PDB file of C-alpha atoms and ligand atoms in Angstrom:
ATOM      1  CA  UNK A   4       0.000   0.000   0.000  1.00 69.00           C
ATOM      2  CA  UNK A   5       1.203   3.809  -0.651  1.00 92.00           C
ATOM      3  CA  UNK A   6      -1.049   5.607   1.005  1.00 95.00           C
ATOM      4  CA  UNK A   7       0.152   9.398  -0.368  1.00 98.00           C
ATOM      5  CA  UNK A   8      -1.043  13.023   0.181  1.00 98.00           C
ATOM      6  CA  UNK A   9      -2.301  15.371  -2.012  1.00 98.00           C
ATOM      7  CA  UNK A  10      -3.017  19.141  -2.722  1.00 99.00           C
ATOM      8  CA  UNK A  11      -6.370  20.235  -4.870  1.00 99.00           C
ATOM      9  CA  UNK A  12      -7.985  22.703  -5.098  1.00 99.00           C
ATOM     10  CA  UNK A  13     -11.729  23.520  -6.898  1.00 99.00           C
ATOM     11  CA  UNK A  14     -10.868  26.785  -8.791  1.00 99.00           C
ATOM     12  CA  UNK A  15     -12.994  30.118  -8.734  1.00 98.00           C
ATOM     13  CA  UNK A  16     -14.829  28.859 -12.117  1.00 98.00           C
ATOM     14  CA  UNK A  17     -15.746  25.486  -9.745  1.00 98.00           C
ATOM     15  CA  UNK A  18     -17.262  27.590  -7.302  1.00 99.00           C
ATOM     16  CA  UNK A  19     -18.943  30.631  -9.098  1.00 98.00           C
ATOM     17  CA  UNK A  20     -20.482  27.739 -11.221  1.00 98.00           C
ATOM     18  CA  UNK A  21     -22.253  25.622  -8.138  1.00 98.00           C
ATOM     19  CA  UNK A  22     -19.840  22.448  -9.003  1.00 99.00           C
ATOM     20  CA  UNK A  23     -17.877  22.332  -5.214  1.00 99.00           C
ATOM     21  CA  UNK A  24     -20.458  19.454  -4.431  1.00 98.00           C
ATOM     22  CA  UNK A  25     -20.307  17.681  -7.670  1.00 98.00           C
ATOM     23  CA  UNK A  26     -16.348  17.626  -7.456  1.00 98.00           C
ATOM     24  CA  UNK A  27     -16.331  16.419  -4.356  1.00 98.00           C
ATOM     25  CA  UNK A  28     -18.473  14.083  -4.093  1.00 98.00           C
ATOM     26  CA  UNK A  29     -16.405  12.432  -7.104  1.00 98.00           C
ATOM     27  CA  UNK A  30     -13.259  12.101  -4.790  1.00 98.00           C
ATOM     28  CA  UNK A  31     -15.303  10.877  -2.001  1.00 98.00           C
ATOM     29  CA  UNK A  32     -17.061   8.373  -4.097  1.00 97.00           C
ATOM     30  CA  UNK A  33     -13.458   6.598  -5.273  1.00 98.00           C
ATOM     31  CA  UNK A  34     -12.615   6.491  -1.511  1.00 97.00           C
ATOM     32  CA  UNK A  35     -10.265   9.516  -1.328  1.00 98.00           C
ATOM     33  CA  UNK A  36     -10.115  10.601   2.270  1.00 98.00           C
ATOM     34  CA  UNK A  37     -10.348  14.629   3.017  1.00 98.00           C
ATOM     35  CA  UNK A  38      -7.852  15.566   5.811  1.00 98.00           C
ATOM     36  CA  UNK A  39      -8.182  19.382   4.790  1.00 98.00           C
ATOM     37  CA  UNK A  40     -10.586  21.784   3.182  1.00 98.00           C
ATOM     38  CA  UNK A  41     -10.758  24.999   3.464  1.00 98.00           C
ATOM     39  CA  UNK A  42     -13.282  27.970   1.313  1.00 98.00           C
ATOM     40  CA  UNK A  43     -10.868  31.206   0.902  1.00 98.00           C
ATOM     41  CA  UNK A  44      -9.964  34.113  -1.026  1.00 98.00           C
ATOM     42  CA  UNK A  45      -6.786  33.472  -2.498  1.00 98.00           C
ATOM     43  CA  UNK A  46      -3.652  36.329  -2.133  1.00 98.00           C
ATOM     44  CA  UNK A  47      -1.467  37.911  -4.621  1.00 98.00           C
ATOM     45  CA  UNK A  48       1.527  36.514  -2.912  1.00 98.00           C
ATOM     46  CA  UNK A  49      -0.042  33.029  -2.329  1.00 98.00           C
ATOM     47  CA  UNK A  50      -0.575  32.857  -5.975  1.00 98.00           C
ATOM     48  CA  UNK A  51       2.425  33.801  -7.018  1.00 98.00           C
ATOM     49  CA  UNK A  52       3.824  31.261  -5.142  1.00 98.00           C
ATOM     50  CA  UNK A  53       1.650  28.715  -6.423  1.00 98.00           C
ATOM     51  CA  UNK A  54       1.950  29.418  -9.627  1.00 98.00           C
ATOM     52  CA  UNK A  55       5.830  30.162  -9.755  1.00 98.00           C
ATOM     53  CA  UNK A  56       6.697  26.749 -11.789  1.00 97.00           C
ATOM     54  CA  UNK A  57       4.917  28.425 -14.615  1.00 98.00           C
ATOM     55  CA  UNK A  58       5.807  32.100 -14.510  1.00 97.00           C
ATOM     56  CA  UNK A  59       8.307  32.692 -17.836  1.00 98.00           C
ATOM     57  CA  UNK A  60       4.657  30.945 -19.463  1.00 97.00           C
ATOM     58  CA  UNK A  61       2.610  33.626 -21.610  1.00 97.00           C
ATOM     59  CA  UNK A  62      -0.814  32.537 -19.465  1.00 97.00           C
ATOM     60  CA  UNK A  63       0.697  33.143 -16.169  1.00 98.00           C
ATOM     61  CA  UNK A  64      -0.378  36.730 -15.721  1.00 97.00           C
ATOM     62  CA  UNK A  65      -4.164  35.753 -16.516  1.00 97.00           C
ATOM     63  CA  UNK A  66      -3.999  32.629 -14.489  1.00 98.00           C
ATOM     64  CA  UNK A  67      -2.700  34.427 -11.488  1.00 98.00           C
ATOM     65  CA  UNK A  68      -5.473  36.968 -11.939  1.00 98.00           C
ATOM     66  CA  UNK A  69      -7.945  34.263 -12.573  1.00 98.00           C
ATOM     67  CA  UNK A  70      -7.039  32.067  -9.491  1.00 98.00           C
ATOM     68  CA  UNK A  71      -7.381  35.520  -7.466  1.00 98.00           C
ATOM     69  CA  UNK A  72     -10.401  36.637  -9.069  1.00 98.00           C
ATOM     70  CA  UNK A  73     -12.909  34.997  -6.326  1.00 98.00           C
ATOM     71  CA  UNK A  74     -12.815  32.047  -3.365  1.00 98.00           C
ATOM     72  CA  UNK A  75     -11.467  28.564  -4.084  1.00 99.00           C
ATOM     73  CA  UNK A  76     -11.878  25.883  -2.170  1.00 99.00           C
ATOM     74  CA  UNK A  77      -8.068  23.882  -0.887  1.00 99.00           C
ATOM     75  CA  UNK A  78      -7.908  20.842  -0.016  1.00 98.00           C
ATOM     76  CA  UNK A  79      -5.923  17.888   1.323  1.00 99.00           C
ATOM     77  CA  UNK A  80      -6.767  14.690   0.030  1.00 98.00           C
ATOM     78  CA  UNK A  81      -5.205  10.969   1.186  1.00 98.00           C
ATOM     79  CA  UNK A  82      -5.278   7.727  -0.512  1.00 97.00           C
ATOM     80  CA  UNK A  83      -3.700   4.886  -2.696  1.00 96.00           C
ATOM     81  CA  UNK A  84      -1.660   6.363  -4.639  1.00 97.00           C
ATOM     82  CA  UNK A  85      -3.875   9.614  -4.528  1.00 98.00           C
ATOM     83  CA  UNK A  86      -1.536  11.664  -6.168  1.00 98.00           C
ATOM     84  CA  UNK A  87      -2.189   9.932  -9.817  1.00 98.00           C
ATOM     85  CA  UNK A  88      -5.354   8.987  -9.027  1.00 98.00           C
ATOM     86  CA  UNK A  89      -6.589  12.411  -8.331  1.00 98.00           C
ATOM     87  CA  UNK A  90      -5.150  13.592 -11.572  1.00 98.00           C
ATOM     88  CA  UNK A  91      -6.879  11.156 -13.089  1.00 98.00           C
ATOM     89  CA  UNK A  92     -10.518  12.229 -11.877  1.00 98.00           C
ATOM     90  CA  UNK A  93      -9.501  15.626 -12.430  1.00 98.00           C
ATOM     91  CA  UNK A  94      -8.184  15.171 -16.028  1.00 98.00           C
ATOM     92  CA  UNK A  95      -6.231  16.103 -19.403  1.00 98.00           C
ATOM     93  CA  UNK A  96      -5.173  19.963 -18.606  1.00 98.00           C
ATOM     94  CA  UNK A  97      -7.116  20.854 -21.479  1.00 98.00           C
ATOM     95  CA  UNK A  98     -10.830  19.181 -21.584  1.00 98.00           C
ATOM     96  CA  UNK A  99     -11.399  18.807 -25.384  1.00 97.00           C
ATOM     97  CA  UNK A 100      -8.637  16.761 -24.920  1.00 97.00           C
ATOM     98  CA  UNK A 101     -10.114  14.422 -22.077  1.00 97.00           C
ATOM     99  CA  UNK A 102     -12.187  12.171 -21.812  1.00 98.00           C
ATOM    100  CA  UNK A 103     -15.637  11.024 -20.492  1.00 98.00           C
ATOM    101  CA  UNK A 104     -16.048  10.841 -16.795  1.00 98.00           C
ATOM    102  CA  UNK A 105     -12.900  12.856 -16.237  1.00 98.00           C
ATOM    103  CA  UNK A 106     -14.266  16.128 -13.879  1.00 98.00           C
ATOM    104  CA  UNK A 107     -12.861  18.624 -16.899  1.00 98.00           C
ATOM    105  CA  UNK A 108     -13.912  17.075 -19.883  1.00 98.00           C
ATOM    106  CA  UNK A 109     -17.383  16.350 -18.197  1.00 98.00           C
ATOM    107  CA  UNK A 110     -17.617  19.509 -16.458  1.00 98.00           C
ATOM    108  CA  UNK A 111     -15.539  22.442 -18.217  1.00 98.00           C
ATOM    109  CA  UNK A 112     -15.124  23.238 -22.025  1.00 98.00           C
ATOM    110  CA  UNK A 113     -11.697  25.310 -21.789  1.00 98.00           C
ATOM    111  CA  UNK A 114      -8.129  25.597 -20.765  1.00 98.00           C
ATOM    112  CA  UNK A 115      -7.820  28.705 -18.596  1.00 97.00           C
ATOM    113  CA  UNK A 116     -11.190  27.749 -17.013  1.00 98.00           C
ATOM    114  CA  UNK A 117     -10.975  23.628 -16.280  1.00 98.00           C
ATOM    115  CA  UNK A 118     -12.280  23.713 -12.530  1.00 98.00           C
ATOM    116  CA  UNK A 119      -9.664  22.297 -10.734  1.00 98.00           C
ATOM    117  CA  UNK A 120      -5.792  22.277  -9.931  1.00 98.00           C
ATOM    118  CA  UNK A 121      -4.222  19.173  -8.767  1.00 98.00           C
ATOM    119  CA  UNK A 122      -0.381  18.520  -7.515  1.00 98.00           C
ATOM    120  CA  UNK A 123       1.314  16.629 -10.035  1.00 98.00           C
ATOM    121  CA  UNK A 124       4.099  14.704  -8.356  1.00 98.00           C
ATOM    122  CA  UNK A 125       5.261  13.890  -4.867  1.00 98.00           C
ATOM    123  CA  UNK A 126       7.661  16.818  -4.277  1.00 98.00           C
ATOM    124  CA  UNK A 127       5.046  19.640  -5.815  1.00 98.00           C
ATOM    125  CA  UNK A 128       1.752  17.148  -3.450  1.00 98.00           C
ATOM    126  CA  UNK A 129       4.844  17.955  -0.464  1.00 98.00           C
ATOM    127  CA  UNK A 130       5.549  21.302  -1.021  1.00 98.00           C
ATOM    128  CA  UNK A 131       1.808  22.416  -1.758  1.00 98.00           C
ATOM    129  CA  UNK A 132       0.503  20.906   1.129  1.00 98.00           C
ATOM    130  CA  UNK A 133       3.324  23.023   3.072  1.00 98.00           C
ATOM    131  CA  UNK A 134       2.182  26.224   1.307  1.00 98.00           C
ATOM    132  CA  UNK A 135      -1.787  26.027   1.567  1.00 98.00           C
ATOM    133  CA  UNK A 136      -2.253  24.811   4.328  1.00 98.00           C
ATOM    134  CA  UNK A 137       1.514  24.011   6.877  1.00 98.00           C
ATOM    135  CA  UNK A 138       0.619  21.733   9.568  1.00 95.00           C
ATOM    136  CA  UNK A 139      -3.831  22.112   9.524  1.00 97.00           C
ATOM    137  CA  UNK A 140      -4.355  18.940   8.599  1.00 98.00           C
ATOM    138  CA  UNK A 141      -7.105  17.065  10.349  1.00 98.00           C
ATOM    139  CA  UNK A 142      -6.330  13.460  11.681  1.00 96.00           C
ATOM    140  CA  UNK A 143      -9.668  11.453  11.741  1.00 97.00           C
ATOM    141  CA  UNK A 144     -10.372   7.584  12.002  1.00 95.00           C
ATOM    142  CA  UNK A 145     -13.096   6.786   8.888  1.00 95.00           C
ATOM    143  CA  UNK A 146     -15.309   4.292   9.730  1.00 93.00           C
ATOM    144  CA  UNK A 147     -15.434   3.120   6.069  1.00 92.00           C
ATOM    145  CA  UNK A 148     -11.957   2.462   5.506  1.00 93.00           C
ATOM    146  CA  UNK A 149     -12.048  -1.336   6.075  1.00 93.00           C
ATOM    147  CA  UNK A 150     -14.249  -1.240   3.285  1.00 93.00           C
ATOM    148  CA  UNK A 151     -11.975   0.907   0.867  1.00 91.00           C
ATOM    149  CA  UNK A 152      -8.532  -0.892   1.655  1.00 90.00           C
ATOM    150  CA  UNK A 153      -8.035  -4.081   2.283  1.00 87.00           C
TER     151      UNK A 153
HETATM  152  P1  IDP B 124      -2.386  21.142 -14.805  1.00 80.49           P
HETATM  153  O1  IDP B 124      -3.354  22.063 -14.100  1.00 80.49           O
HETATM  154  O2  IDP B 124      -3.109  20.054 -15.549  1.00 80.49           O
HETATM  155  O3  IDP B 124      -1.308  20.620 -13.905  1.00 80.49           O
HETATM  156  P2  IDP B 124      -0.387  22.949 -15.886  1.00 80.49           P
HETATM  157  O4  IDP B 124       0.388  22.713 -17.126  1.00 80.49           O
HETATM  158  O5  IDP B 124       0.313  22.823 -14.584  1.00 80.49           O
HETATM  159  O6  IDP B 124      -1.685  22.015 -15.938  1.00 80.49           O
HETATM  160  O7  IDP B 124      -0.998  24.408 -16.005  1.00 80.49           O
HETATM  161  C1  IDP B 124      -1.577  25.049 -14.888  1.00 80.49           C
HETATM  162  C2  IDP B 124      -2.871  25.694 -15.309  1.00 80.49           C
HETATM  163  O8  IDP B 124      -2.572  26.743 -16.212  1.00 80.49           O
HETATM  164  C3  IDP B 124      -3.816  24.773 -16.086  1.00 80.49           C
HETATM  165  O9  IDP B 124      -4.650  24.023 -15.240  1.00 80.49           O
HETATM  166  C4  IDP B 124      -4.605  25.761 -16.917  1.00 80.49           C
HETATM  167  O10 IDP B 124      -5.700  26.306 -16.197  1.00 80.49           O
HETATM  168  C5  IDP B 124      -3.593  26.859 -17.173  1.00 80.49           C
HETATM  169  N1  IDP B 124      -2.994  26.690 -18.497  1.00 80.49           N
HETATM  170  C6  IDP B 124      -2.053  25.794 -18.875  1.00 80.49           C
HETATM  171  N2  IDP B 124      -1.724  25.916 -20.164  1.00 80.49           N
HETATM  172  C7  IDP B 124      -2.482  26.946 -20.615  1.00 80.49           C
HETATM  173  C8  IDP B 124      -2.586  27.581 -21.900  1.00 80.49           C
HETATM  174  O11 IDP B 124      -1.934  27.215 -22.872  1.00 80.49           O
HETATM  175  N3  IDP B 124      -3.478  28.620 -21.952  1.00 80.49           N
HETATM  176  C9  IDP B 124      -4.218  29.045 -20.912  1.00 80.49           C
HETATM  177  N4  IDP B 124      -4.127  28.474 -19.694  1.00 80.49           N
HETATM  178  C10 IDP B 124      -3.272  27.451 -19.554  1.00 80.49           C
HETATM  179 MG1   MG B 125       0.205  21.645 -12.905  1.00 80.49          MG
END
């Protein structure tokens, strides 16, 4: 078993649109396990930092804007190899290029506005964690797990 943490995070298109229920309930329903959520206004300086991998790209300036532009919703999400698996739910970066059942190709319809932001490896699930949300993580016993894992 690799149990792993991730970080995600429903985007302010997710929420403005009513889809923070929908998403999650698609991580719950695989089994995921939330150990952190939090609804918040994002900062300049958070997403800066965030977004910092991608800042010589010509789309940072509007997705920094965009990911400031209204409340998200962070979260903290552990499982079996969660890291993958989350990016699988979540999706091809751009939807057209997804697939049915993924959350952006059945949800969203374009690149700069496709819902959700996932970590894509175990250093950048490590460090994210660290930067949204430090040491606020929530450690709960799920009465279902014996039922998820074997
Ligand atoms: P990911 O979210 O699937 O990991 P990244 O390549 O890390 O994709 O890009 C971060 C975010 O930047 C994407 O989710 C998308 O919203 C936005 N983005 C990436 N490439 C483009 C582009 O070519 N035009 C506009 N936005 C882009
Ligand atoms: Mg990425």
């Amino acid at each position: 078993m690799a149990i792993e943490r991730t970080f995600a995070m429903i985007k302010p298109d997710g929420v403005q649109r009513g889809l923070i229920g929908e998403i999650v309930s698609r991580f719950e329903a695989k089994g995921i396990k939330i150990i952190g959520m939090k609804f918040m206004n994002v900062s300049q300086e958070l997403a800066e930092k965030h977004y910092a991998v991608h800042k010589e790209r010509p789309f940072y300036k509007g997705l920094v804007g965009f990911i400031t532009s209204g409340p998200v919703v962070a979260m903290v999400l552990e499982g079996e190899e969660v890291i993958k698996v989350a990016r699988s739910l979540m999706g091809a970066t751009n939807p057209v290029d997804g697939k049915p059942g993924e959350i952006r190709f059945d949800l969203s319809s374009h690149i700069g506005r496709n819902l959700i932001h996932g970590s894509d490896g175990a250093e950048t699930a490590k460090s994210e964690i660290a930067l949204w949300f430090g040491d606020d993580l929530v450690d709960w016993e799920r009465s279902e797990d014996q039922w998820v894992f074997e």
